[in-house]
PDB file of C-alpha atoms in Angstrom:
ATOM      1  CA  UNK A  20      16.138  11.329  12.676  1.00  0.00           C
ATOM      2  CA  UNK A  21      13.813  14.279  12.277  1.00  0.00           C
ATOM      3  CA  UNK A  22      10.482  14.249  10.463  1.00  0.00           C
ATOM      4  CA  UNK A  23       8.865  17.190   8.737  1.00  0.00           C
ATOM      5  CA  UNK A  24       5.664  17.724   6.778  1.00  0.00           C
ATOM      6  CA  UNK A  25       5.816  18.180   3.029  1.00  0.00           C
ATOM      7  CA  UNK A  26       3.942  21.036   1.418  1.00  0.00           C
ATOM      8  CA  UNK A  27       1.525  20.495  -1.445  1.00  0.00           C
ATOM      9  CA  UNK A  28       4.140  21.174  -4.128  1.00  0.00           C
ATOM     10  CA  UNK A  29       6.586  18.703  -2.593  1.00  0.00           C
ATOM     11  CA  UNK A  30       3.870  16.044  -2.416  1.00  0.00           C
ATOM     12  CA  UNK A  31       3.048  16.647  -6.071  1.00  0.00           C
ATOM     13  CA  UNK A  32       6.707  16.458  -7.093  1.00  0.00           C
ATOM     14  CA  UNK A  33       7.099  13.047  -5.465  1.00  0.00           C
ATOM     15  CA  UNK A  34       3.901  11.685  -7.026  1.00  0.00           C
ATOM     16  CA  UNK A  35       4.893  12.972 -10.457  1.00  0.00           C
ATOM     17  CA  UNK A  36       8.387  11.533 -10.230  1.00  0.00           C
ATOM     18  CA  UNK A  37       7.457   8.122  -8.809  1.00  0.00           C
ATOM     19  CA  UNK A  38       4.299   7.392 -10.797  1.00  0.00           C
ATOM     20  CA  UNK A  39       4.007   4.226  -8.734  1.00  0.00           C
ATOM     21  CA  UNK A  40       2.348   3.486  -5.430  1.00  0.00           C
ATOM     22  CA  UNK A  41      -0.305   1.449  -3.714  1.00  0.00           C
ATOM     23  CA  UNK A  42      -4.006   1.933  -4.200  1.00  0.00           C
ATOM     24  CA  UNK A  43      -6.344   1.059  -1.358  1.00  0.00           C
ATOM     25  CA  UNK A  44     -10.064   0.504  -1.803  1.00  0.00           C
ATOM     26  CA  UNK A  45     -12.659  -1.061   0.474  1.00  0.00           C
ATOM     27  CA  UNK A  46     -15.841  -3.113   0.393  1.00  0.00           C
ATOM     28  CA  UNK A  47     -17.953  -3.830   3.463  1.00  0.00           C
ATOM     29  CA  UNK A  48     -15.072  -2.353   5.466  1.00  0.00           C
ATOM     30  CA  UNK A  49     -12.625  -4.923   4.072  1.00  0.00           C
ATOM     31  CA  UNK A  50      -9.610  -3.010   2.717  1.00  0.00           C
ATOM     32  CA  UNK A  51      -7.798  -4.159  -0.417  1.00  0.00           C
ATOM     33  CA  UNK A  52      -4.377  -2.814  -1.412  1.00  0.00           C
ATOM     34  CA  UNK A  53      -2.683  -3.254  -4.779  1.00  0.00           C
ATOM     35  CA  UNK A  54       0.420  -1.784  -6.414  1.00  0.00           C
ATOM     36  CA  UNK A  55      -0.419   0.475  -9.342  1.00  0.00           C
ATOM     37  CA  UNK A  56       1.020   2.940 -11.814  1.00  0.00           C
ATOM     38  CA  UNK A  57      -0.414   6.383 -12.232  1.00  0.00           C
ATOM     39  CA  UNK A  58       0.131   9.780 -13.798  1.00  0.00           C
ATOM     40  CA  UNK A  59      -0.123  12.782 -11.522  1.00  0.00           C
ATOM     41  CA  UNK A  60      -1.283  16.266 -12.245  1.00  0.00           C
ATOM     42  CA  UNK A  61      -2.518  18.801  -9.709  1.00  0.00           C
ATOM     43  CA  UNK A  62      -5.713  17.545  -8.042  1.00  0.00           C
ATOM     44  CA  UNK A  63      -5.808  14.286 -10.038  1.00  0.00           C
ATOM     45  CA  UNK A  64      -4.207  10.903 -10.485  1.00  0.00           C
ATOM     46  CA  UNK A  65      -4.898   8.940 -13.649  1.00  0.00           C
ATOM     47  CA  UNK A  66      -4.635   5.170 -13.883  1.00  0.00           C
ATOM     48  CA  UNK A  67      -5.660   2.310 -16.092  1.00  0.00           C
ATOM     49  CA  UNK A  68      -6.586  -1.276 -15.495  1.00  0.00           C
ATOM     50  CA  UNK A  69      -8.321  -4.306 -16.813  1.00  0.00           C
ATOM     51  CA  UNK A  70     -11.559  -5.165 -15.092  1.00  0.00           C
ATOM     52  CA  UNK A  71     -11.178  -7.168 -11.893  1.00  0.00           C
ATOM     53  CA  UNK A  72     -11.685  -7.022  -8.156  1.00  0.00           C
ATOM     54  CA  UNK A  73     -10.093  -3.582  -7.737  1.00  0.00           C
ATOM     55  CA  UNK A  74     -12.322  -1.969 -10.340  1.00  0.00           C
ATOM     56  CA  UNK A  75     -15.447  -3.765  -9.129  1.00  0.00           C
ATOM     57  CA  UNK A  76     -14.843  -2.545  -5.603  1.00  0.00           C
ATOM     58  CA  UNK A  77     -14.169   1.057  -6.647  1.00  0.00           C
ATOM     59  CA  UNK A  78     -17.299   1.096  -8.797  1.00  0.00           C
ATOM     60  CA  UNK A  79     -19.287   0.243  -5.678  1.00  0.00           C
ATOM     61  CA  UNK A  80     -17.341   2.480  -3.306  1.00  0.00           C
ATOM     62  CA  UNK A  81     -15.322   5.311  -4.880  1.00  0.00           C
ATOM     63  CA  UNK A  82     -13.447   6.203  -1.664  1.00  0.00           C
ATOM     64  CA  UNK A  83      -9.786   5.368  -2.174  1.00  0.00           C
ATOM     65  CA  UNK A  84      -6.415   5.966  -0.532  1.00  0.00           C
ATOM     66  CA  UNK A  85      -3.113   6.117  -2.414  1.00  0.00           C
ATOM     67  CA  UNK A  86       0.260   5.747  -0.725  1.00  0.00           C
ATOM     68  CA  UNK A  87       3.565   6.396  -2.479  1.00  0.00           C
ATOM     69  CA  UNK A  88       6.966   6.371  -0.875  1.00  0.00           C
ATOM     70  CA  UNK A  89      10.683   6.460  -1.489  1.00  0.00           C
ATOM     71  CA  UNK A  90      12.740   4.704   1.153  1.00  0.00           C
ATOM     72  CA  UNK A  91      16.521   5.215   1.016  1.00  0.00           C
ATOM     73  CA  UNK A  92      17.141   4.032   4.551  1.00  0.00           C
ATOM     74  CA  UNK A  93      15.407   3.785   7.902  1.00  0.00           C
ATOM     75  CA  UNK A  94      16.185   7.434   8.650  1.00  0.00           C
ATOM     76  CA  UNK A  95      15.937   8.743   5.099  1.00  0.00           C
ATOM     77  CA  UNK A  96      12.562   8.421   3.447  1.00  0.00           C
ATOM     78  CA  UNK A  97       9.656  10.337   1.949  1.00  0.00           C
ATOM     79  CA  UNK A  98       6.010   9.297   1.817  1.00  0.00           C
ATOM     80  CA  UNK A  99       2.855  10.839   0.445  1.00  0.00           C
ATOM     81  CA  UNK A 100      -0.723   9.906   1.245  1.00  0.00           C
ATOM     82  CA  UNK A 101      -3.721  10.790  -0.902  1.00  0.00           C
ATOM     83  CA  UNK A 102      -7.379  10.455  -0.022  1.00  0.00           C
ATOM     84  CA  UNK A 103      -9.541  10.675  -3.089  1.00  0.00           C
ATOM     85  CA  UNK A 104     -12.521   9.577  -5.097  1.00  0.00           C
ATOM     86  CA  UNK A 105     -12.555   7.150  -8.012  1.00  0.00           C
ATOM     87  CA  UNK A 106     -14.206   8.087 -11.275  1.00  0.00           C
ATOM     88  CA  UNK A 107     -14.231   5.723 -14.219  1.00  0.00           C
ATOM     89  CA  UNK A 108     -13.645   7.314 -17.605  1.00  0.00           C
ATOM     90  CA  UNK A 109     -16.128   5.459 -19.737  1.00  0.00           C
ATOM     91  CA  UNK A 110     -16.398   5.255 -23.501  1.00  0.00           C
ATOM     92  CA  UNK A 111     -19.276   7.719 -23.234  1.00  0.00           C
ATOM     93  CA  UNK A 112     -18.705  10.886 -25.323  1.00  0.00           C
ATOM     94  CA  UNK A 113     -18.916  13.028 -22.182  1.00  0.00           C
ATOM     95  CA  UNK A 114     -15.710  11.359 -20.914  1.00  0.00           C
ATOM     96  CA  UNK A 115     -13.882  11.551 -24.232  1.00  0.00           C
ATOM     97  CA  UNK A 116     -11.704  14.587 -23.521  1.00  0.00           C
ATOM     98  CA  UNK A 117     -10.634  13.422 -20.057  1.00  0.00           C
ATOM     99  CA  UNK A 118     -10.034   9.912 -21.349  1.00  0.00           C
ATOM    100  CA  UNK A 119      -7.757  11.217 -24.086  1.00  0.00           C
ATOM    101  CA  UNK A 120      -5.990  13.358 -21.529  1.00  0.00           C
ATOM    102  CA  UNK A 121      -5.424  10.313 -19.303  1.00  0.00           C
ATOM    103  CA  UNK A 122      -4.212   8.377 -22.320  1.00  0.00           C
ATOM    104  CA  UNK A 123      -1.641  11.022 -23.229  1.00  0.00           C
ATOM    105  CA  UNK A 124      -0.315  11.220 -19.666  1.00  0.00           C
ATOM    106  CA  UNK A 125      -0.118   7.456 -19.248  1.00  0.00           C
ATOM    107  CA  UNK A 126       1.384   6.796 -22.666  1.00  0.00           C
ATOM    108  CA  UNK A 127       4.771   7.620 -21.146  1.00  0.00           C
ATOM    109  CA  UNK A 128       4.498   4.372 -19.189  1.00  0.00           C
ATOM    110  CA  UNK A 129       3.546   2.245 -22.143  1.00  0.00           C
ATOM    111  CA  UNK A 130       5.367  -0.841 -20.886  1.00  0.00           C
ATOM    112  CA  UNK A 131       2.724  -1.248 -18.241  1.00  0.00           C
ATOM    113  CA  UNK A 132      -0.001  -1.847 -20.763  1.00  0.00           C
ATOM    114  CA  UNK A 133       1.678  -5.169 -21.310  1.00  0.00           C
ATOM    115  CA  UNK A 134       1.463  -5.901 -17.605  1.00  0.00           C
ATOM    116  CA  UNK A 135      -2.245  -5.185 -17.491  1.00  0.00           C
ATOM    117  CA  UNK A 136      -2.907  -7.346 -20.529  1.00  0.00           C
ATOM    118  CA  UNK A 137      -0.913 -10.292 -19.275  1.00  0.00           C
ATOM    119  CA  UNK A 138      -2.428 -10.005 -15.804  1.00  0.00           C
ATOM    120  CA  UNK A 139      -5.869 -10.193 -17.333  1.00  0.00           C
ATOM    121  CA  UNK A 140      -4.956 -13.166 -19.476  1.00  0.00           C
ATOM    122  CA  UNK A 141      -3.308 -15.006 -16.608  1.00  0.00           C
ATOM    123  CA  UNK A 142      -6.344 -14.547 -14.413  1.00  0.00           C
ATOM    124  CA  UNK A 143      -8.492 -16.011 -17.182  1.00  0.00           C
ATOM    125  CA  UNK A 144     -10.865 -13.127 -16.749  1.00  0.00           C
ATOM    126  CA  UNK A 145     -13.036 -11.889 -19.514  1.00  0.00           C
ATOM    127  CA  UNK A 146     -10.796  -9.515 -21.356  1.00  0.00           C
ATOM    128  CA  UNK A 147     -13.391  -6.782 -21.464  1.00  0.00           C
ATOM    129  CA  UNK A 148     -12.893  -3.305 -22.854  1.00  0.00           C
ATOM    130  CA  UNK A 149      -9.215  -2.558 -22.535  1.00  0.00           C
ATOM    131  CA  UNK A 150      -7.786  -0.429 -21.228  1.00  0.00           C
ATOM    132  CA  UNK A 151     -10.144   0.939 -18.661  1.00  0.00           C
ATOM    133  CA  UNK A 152      -9.073   4.442 -17.668  1.00  0.00           C
ATOM    134  CA  UNK A 153      -9.911   6.080 -14.389  1.00  0.00           C
ATOM    135  CA  UNK A 154      -9.305   9.309 -12.555  1.00  0.00           C
ATOM    136  CA  UNK A 155      -8.771   9.720  -8.830  1.00  0.00           C
ATOM    137  CA  UNK A 156      -9.927  13.132  -7.698  1.00  0.00           C
ATOM    138  CA  UNK A 157      -7.561  14.174  -4.903  1.00  0.00           C
ATOM    139  CA  UNK A 158      -9.477  15.450  -1.887  1.00  0.00           C
ATOM    140  CA  UNK A 159      -6.673  15.461   0.669  1.00  0.00           C
ATOM    141  CA  UNK A 160      -2.924  15.052   0.286  1.00  0.00           C
ATOM    142  CA  UNK A 161      -0.252  14.897   2.987  1.00  0.00           C
ATOM    143  CA  UNK A 162       3.411  13.980   3.007  1.00  0.00           C
ATOM    144  CA  UNK A 163       6.308  13.473   5.378  1.00  0.00           C
ATOM    145  CA  UNK A 164      10.065  13.313   5.050  1.00  0.00           C
ATOM    146  CA  UNK A 165      12.375  11.630   7.512  1.00  0.00           C
ATOM    147  CA  UNK A 166      15.990  12.833   7.483  1.00  0.00           C
ATOM    148  CA  UNK A 167      19.077  11.813   9.450  1.00  0.00           C
ATOM    149  CA  UNK A 168      19.927  14.097  12.337  1.00  0.00           C
ATOM    150  CA  UNK A 169      22.716  16.563  11.584  1.00  0.00           C
ATOM    151  CA  UNK A 170      25.992  15.744  13.291  1.00  0.00           C
ATOM    152  CA  UNK A 171      26.976  18.488  15.737  1.00  0.00           C
TER     153      UNK A 171
ATOM    154  CA  UNK B   4       6.311 -11.236 -19.594  1.00  0.00           C
ATOM    155  CA  UNK B   5       4.660 -14.225 -17.968  1.00  0.00           C
ATOM    156  CA  UNK B   6       2.926 -14.207 -14.593  1.00  0.00           C
ATOM    157  CA  UNK B   7       2.572 -17.154 -12.256  1.00  0.00           C
ATOM    158  CA  UNK B   8       1.033 -17.702  -8.843  1.00  0.00           C
ATOM    159  CA  UNK B   9       3.288 -18.132  -5.834  1.00  0.00           C
ATOM    160  CA  UNK B  10       2.653 -21.001  -3.468  1.00  0.00           C
ATOM    161  CA  UNK B  11       2.255 -20.469   0.266  1.00  0.00           C
ATOM    162  CA  UNK B  12       5.935 -21.141   1.019  1.00  0.00           C
ATOM    163  CA  UNK B  13       7.077 -18.638  -1.619  1.00  0.00           C
ATOM    164  CA  UNK B  14       4.702 -16.004  -0.235  1.00  0.00           C
ATOM    165  CA  UNK B  15       6.087 -16.611   3.257  1.00  0.00           C
ATOM    166  CA  UNK B  16       9.682 -16.388   2.052  1.00  0.00           C
ATOM    167  CA  UNK B  17       9.057 -12.969   0.487  1.00  0.00           C
ATOM    168  CA  UNK B  18       7.278 -11.625   3.574  1.00  0.00           C
ATOM    169  CA  UNK B  19      10.039 -12.902   5.859  1.00  0.00           C
ATOM    170  CA  UNK B  20      12.782 -11.417   3.708  1.00  0.00           C
ATOM    171  CA  UNK B  21      11.187  -8.010   3.061  1.00  0.00           C
ATOM    172  CA  UNK B  22       9.702  -7.315   6.482  1.00  0.00           C
ATOM    173  CA  UNK B  23       8.256  -4.164   4.950  1.00  0.00           C
ATOM    174  CA  UNK B  24       5.029  -3.457   3.141  1.00  0.00           C
ATOM    175  CA  UNK B  25       1.835  -1.449   3.210  1.00  0.00           C
ATOM    176  CA  UNK B  26      -0.934  -1.950   5.702  1.00  0.00           C
ATOM    177  CA  UNK B  27      -4.488  -1.113   4.670  1.00  0.00           C
ATOM    178  CA  UNK B  28      -7.317  -0.591   7.130  1.00  0.00           C
ATOM    179  CA  UNK B  29     -10.758   0.950   6.713  1.00  0.00           C
ATOM    180  CA  UNK B  30     -13.371   2.965   8.566  1.00  0.00           C
ATOM    181  CA  UNK B  31     -16.850   3.661   7.227  1.00  0.00           C
ATOM    182  CA  UNK B  32     -15.585   2.208   3.925  1.00  0.00           C
ATOM    183  CA  UNK B  33     -12.786   4.806   3.730  1.00  0.00           C
ATOM    184  CA  UNK B  34      -9.520   2.906   3.144  1.00  0.00           C
ATOM    185  CA  UNK B  35      -6.271   4.085   4.734  1.00  0.00           C
ATOM    186  CA  UNK B  36      -2.865   2.787   3.620  1.00  0.00           C
ATOM    187  CA  UNK B  37       0.431   3.249   5.464  1.00  0.00           C
ATOM    188  CA  UNK B  38       3.923   1.803   5.062  1.00  0.00           C
ATOM    189  CA  UNK B  39       4.901  -0.456   7.954  1.00  0.00           C
ATOM    190  CA  UNK B  40       7.502  -2.890   9.172  1.00  0.00           C
ATOM    191  CA  UNK B  41       6.585  -6.339  10.322  1.00  0.00           C
ATOM    192  CA  UNK B  42       7.968  -9.720  11.298  1.00  0.00           C
ATOM    193  CA  UNK B  43       6.502 -12.736   9.553  1.00  0.00           C
ATOM    194  CA  UNK B  44       5.989 -16.231  10.811  1.00  0.00           C
ATOM    195  CA  UNK B  45       3.558 -18.779   9.388  1.00  0.00           C
ATOM    196  CA  UNK B  46      -0.033 -17.570   9.796  1.00  0.00           C
ATOM    197  CA  UNK B  47       0.976 -14.299  11.512  1.00  0.00           C
ATOM    198  CA  UNK B  48       2.517 -10.902  10.998  1.00  0.00           C
ATOM    199  CA  UNK B  49       3.719  -8.933  14.007  1.00  0.00           C
ATOM    200  CA  UNK B  50       4.029  -5.175  14.070  1.00  0.00           C
ATOM    201  CA  UNK B  51       4.410  -2.302  16.487  1.00  0.00           C
ATOM    202  CA  UNK B  52       3.255   1.272  16.541  1.00  0.00           C
ATOM    203  CA  UNK B  53       2.530   4.292  18.589  1.00  0.00           C
ATOM    204  CA  UNK B  54      -1.122   5.112  19.005  1.00  0.00           C
ATOM    205  CA  UNK B  55      -2.633   7.087  16.145  1.00  0.00           C
ATOM    206  CA  UNK B  56      -5.156   6.923  13.344  1.00  0.00           C
ATOM    207  CA  UNK B  57      -4.053   3.523  12.073  1.00  0.00           C
ATOM    208  CA  UNK B  58      -4.415   1.889  15.478  1.00  0.00           C
ATOM    209  CA  UNK B  59      -7.699   3.632  16.243  1.00  0.00           C
ATOM    210  CA  UNK B  60      -9.180   2.417  12.985  1.00  0.00           C
ATOM    211  CA  UNK B  61      -7.982  -1.169  13.455  1.00  0.00           C
ATOM    212  CA  UNK B  62      -9.360  -1.240  16.972  1.00  0.00           C
ATOM    213  CA  UNK B  63     -12.765  -0.402  15.528  1.00  0.00           C
ATOM    214  CA  UNK B  64     -12.466  -2.625  12.459  1.00  0.00           C
ATOM    215  CA  UNK B  65      -9.887  -5.427  12.618  1.00  0.00           C
ATOM    216  CA  UNK B  66     -10.127  -6.313   8.909  1.00  0.00           C
ATOM    217  CA  UNK B  67      -6.814  -5.458   7.262  1.00  0.00           C
ATOM    218  CA  UNK B  68      -4.948  -6.012   4.014  1.00  0.00           C
ATOM    219  CA  UNK B  69      -1.166  -6.143   3.707  1.00  0.00           C
ATOM    220  CA  UNK B  70       0.677  -5.749   0.418  1.00  0.00           C
ATOM    221  CA  UNK B  71       4.406  -6.366   0.008  1.00  0.00           C
ATOM    222  CA  UNK B  72       6.318  -6.300  -3.234  1.00  0.00           C
ATOM    223  CA  UNK B  73       9.730  -6.350  -4.814  1.00  0.00           C
ATOM    224  CA  UNK B  74       9.943  -4.582  -8.160  1.00  0.00           C
ATOM    225  CA  UNK B  75      13.154  -5.077 -10.158  1.00  0.00           C
ATOM    226  CA  UNK B  76      11.652  -3.876 -13.423  1.00  0.00           C
ATOM    227  CA  UNK B  77       8.346  -3.650 -15.222  1.00  0.00           C
ATOM    228  CA  UNK B  78       8.587  -7.306 -16.295  1.00  0.00           C
ATOM    229  CA  UNK B  79      10.389  -8.605 -13.225  1.00  0.00           C
ATOM    230  CA  UNK B  80       8.519  -8.305  -9.946  1.00  0.00           C
ATOM    231  CA  UNK B  81       6.995 -10.254  -7.084  1.00  0.00           C
ATOM    232  CA  UNK B  82       4.049  -9.244  -4.932  1.00  0.00           C
ATOM    233  CA  UNK B  83       2.216 -10.821  -2.024  1.00  0.00           C
ATOM    234  CA  UNK B  84      -1.206  -9.920  -0.680  1.00  0.00           C
ATOM    235  CA  UNK B  85      -2.471 -10.831   2.785  1.00  0.00           C
ATOM    236  CA  UNK B  86      -5.998 -10.520   4.115  1.00  0.00           C
ATOM    237  CA  UNK B  87      -6.047 -10.756   7.869  1.00  0.00           C
ATOM    238  CA  UNK B  88      -7.393  -9.679  11.204  1.00  0.00           C
ATOM    239  CA  UNK B  89      -5.799  -7.233  13.655  1.00  0.00           C
ATOM    240  CA  UNK B  90      -5.324  -8.194  17.273  1.00  0.00           C
ATOM    241  CA  UNK B  91      -3.704  -5.816  19.731  1.00  0.00           C
ATOM    242  CA  UNK B  92      -1.308  -7.391  22.196  1.00  0.00           C
ATOM    243  CA  UNK B  93      -2.183  -5.545  25.363  1.00  0.00           C
ATOM    244  CA  UNK B  94      -0.299  -5.339  28.631  1.00  0.00           C
ATOM    245  CA  UNK B  95      -2.812  -7.831  30.011  1.00  0.00           C
ATOM    246  CA  UNK B  96      -1.147 -10.994  31.429  1.00  0.00           C
ATOM    247  CA  UNK B  97      -3.043 -13.150  28.926  1.00  0.00           C
ATOM    248  CA  UNK B  98      -1.134 -11.443  26.086  1.00  0.00           C
ATOM    249  CA  UNK B  99       2.241 -11.610  27.807  1.00  0.00           C
ATOM    250  CA  UNK B 100       3.682 -14.635  25.988  1.00  0.00           C
ATOM    251  CA  UNK B 101       2.605 -13.468  22.524  1.00  0.00           C
ATOM    252  CA  UNK B 102       3.794  -9.935  23.261  1.00  0.00           C
ATOM    253  CA  UNK B 103       7.222 -11.214  24.253  1.00  0.00           C
ATOM    254  CA  UNK B 104       7.270 -13.356  21.117  1.00  0.00           C
ATOM    255  CA  UNK B 105       6.460 -10.304  18.978  1.00  0.00           C
ATOM    256  CA  UNK B 106       9.131  -8.342  20.806  1.00  0.00           C
ATOM    257  CA  UNK B 107      11.798 -10.952  20.106  1.00  0.00           C
ATOM    258  CA  UNK B 108      10.902 -11.155  16.413  1.00  0.00           C
ATOM    259  CA  UNK B 109      10.797  -7.378  15.984  1.00  0.00           C
ATOM    260  CA  UNK B 110      13.942  -6.698  17.985  1.00  0.00           C
ATOM    261  CA  UNK B 111      15.928  -7.506  14.837  1.00  0.00           C
ATOM    262  CA  UNK B 112      14.586  -4.254  13.374  1.00  0.00           C
ATOM    263  CA  UNK B 113      15.433  -2.135  16.365  1.00  0.00           C
ATOM    264  CA  UNK B 114      16.238   0.956  14.302  1.00  0.00           C
ATOM    265  CA  UNK B 115      12.559   1.332  13.584  1.00  0.00           C
ATOM    266  CA  UNK B 116      11.699   1.908  17.205  1.00  0.00           C
ATOM    267  CA  UNK B 117      13.355   5.266  16.714  1.00  0.00           C
ATOM    268  CA  UNK B 118      11.091   5.999  13.779  1.00  0.00           C
ATOM    269  CA  UNK B 119       7.971   5.232  15.782  1.00  0.00           C
ATOM    270  CA  UNK B 120       9.109   7.394  18.683  1.00  0.00           C
ATOM    271  CA  UNK B 121      10.016  10.351  16.508  1.00  0.00           C
ATOM    272  CA  UNK B 122       6.806  10.026  14.525  1.00  0.00           C
ATOM    273  CA  UNK B 123       4.837  10.176  17.731  1.00  0.00           C
ATOM    274  CA  UNK B 124       6.758  13.190  18.991  1.00  0.00           C
ATOM    275  CA  UNK B 125       6.485  14.994  15.682  1.00  0.00           C
ATOM    276  CA  UNK B 126       2.747  14.499  15.586  1.00  0.00           C
ATOM    277  CA  UNK B 127       2.521  15.949  19.082  1.00  0.00           C
ATOM    278  CA  UNK B 128       0.283  13.073  20.022  1.00  0.00           C
ATOM    279  CA  UNK B 129       0.000  11.830  23.553  1.00  0.00           C
ATOM    280  CA  UNK B 130       2.955   9.525  23.858  1.00  0.00           C
ATOM    281  CA  UNK B 131       0.893   6.708  25.361  1.00  0.00           C
ATOM    282  CA  UNK B 132       2.120   3.260  26.224  1.00  0.00           C
ATOM    283  CA  UNK B 133       4.994   2.548  23.872  1.00  0.00           C
ATOM    284  CA  UNK B 134       5.488   0.447  21.965  1.00  0.00           C
ATOM    285  CA  UNK B 135       2.100  -0.956  21.140  1.00  0.00           C
ATOM    286  CA  UNK B 136       2.468  -4.464  19.694  1.00  0.00           C
ATOM    287  CA  UNK B 137      -0.041  -6.123  17.459  1.00  0.00           C
ATOM    288  CA  UNK B 138      -0.543  -9.351  15.577  1.00  0.00           C
ATOM    289  CA  UNK B 139      -2.204  -9.772  12.206  1.00  0.00           C
ATOM    290  CA  UNK B 140      -3.760 -13.206  11.899  1.00  0.00           C
ATOM    291  CA  UNK B 141      -3.365 -14.221   8.265  1.00  0.00           C
ATOM    292  CA  UNK B 142      -6.641 -15.522   6.836  1.00  0.00           C
ATOM    293  CA  UNK B 143      -5.744 -15.521   3.143  1.00  0.00           C
ATOM    294  CA  UNK B 144      -2.441 -15.075   1.352  1.00  0.00           C
ATOM    295  CA  UNK B 145      -1.747 -14.927  -2.382  1.00  0.00           C
ATOM    296  CA  UNK B 146       1.255 -13.965  -4.450  1.00  0.00           C
ATOM    297  CA  UNK B 147       2.324 -13.451  -8.050  1.00  0.00           C
ATOM    298  CA  UNK B 148       5.605 -13.246  -9.882  1.00  0.00           C
ATOM    299  CA  UNK B 149       6.127 -11.545 -13.212  1.00  0.00           C
ATOM    300  CA  UNK B 150       9.125 -12.713 -15.237  1.00  0.00           C
ATOM    301  CA  UNK B 151      10.552 -11.675 -18.590  1.00  0.00           C
ATOM    302  CA  UNK B 152       9.646 -13.988 -21.455  1.00  0.00           C
ATOM    303  CA  UNK B 153      12.397 -16.431 -22.366  1.00  0.00           C
ATOM    304  CA  UNK B 154      14.140 -15.626 -25.616  1.00  0.00           C
ATOM    305  CA  UNK B 155      13.629 -18.419 -28.162  1.00  0.00           C
TER     306      UNK B 155
END
C-alpha cells in the first residue's frame, strides 16, 4: 500500500460527498467524539443539533476537530481531518443570513432532522429552540489516501 | 425512528465485532480525532501505533474518547461511546504480560501493521520502536441504537 496527501480540492470533494463524519470537542482536556452530519462549502462546515453535551462543550471551548473517512479496505481508504472553530448561529438578526444559508445547505439532508428531534426526546432533555444551527470555520484541513500497490 | 440505550453487553459486542472506530485525544483543549483499529475485551481496548502526534498527545494527557458506529441508514444505526484512559505498554518487563496479551489480540488484524509501517514511512518520521502498543482503560461506556418505527 502507498499513502499520499490529498490537496485542498480533494479534501473538499470528500467532505462534500460524504456529509458525515465525527466531531470532536473538548472540555478540561477531556475529548468527546460524536457522529454528525454536515454540509461543506469552502472554508466552512455547517451542522445542526439539539442542545446537549456537545453544544454545551463547544459553547465553552470552540476548538473542534472533524474527521471524515471512506474505508473500502485496509489498503484502500481516504480520510480527511479538519481543525476548526465552532460558531453558533443564533436567532439574532446579525446571524440571519448565515443561518438561512446553513438551512438551505442542510435541507438536502432533511431526514436527519428527525434524528435530532427523536434524540432530544429520548434523552428527555428540554426541547429548546430547534434546530440549533452552527458553523465550523475551517482553519486547517489535511487528507490522505491509501491505495493498493500496483502489481509489477 | 425510535432510539434506545444499549446495555453494557451490547456495547461490548459492537466494539468486539467492529474493531474499528475513532479515537479522540486533546491537548490544551484542542481535540484531535483519528480513525484507529483496536481489540476489545471487557474494560479495555488495545491498540497499536507508530509514534506521532496522537501518541505524543496521549502521553501528555491520557484522557481519551472512542466512538464506534455502524450506520445502515438514517433510521437504522448503532453507536457506542467510550471514555477512558490511555496507558502505553512499554518494553519495560512490568508491561511484558499485558503487551503480549495486546499482541495476541491484535494479531488477528495483522494487515494493519502494514498500514502503520507505511504511514510512518510516508510521514518521514523517525521510525522508532515499532509497534508501540497501548491499552485504553474503559471508565465509562454508553451506546444507542436507532431503529425504524414499526408499521401499525
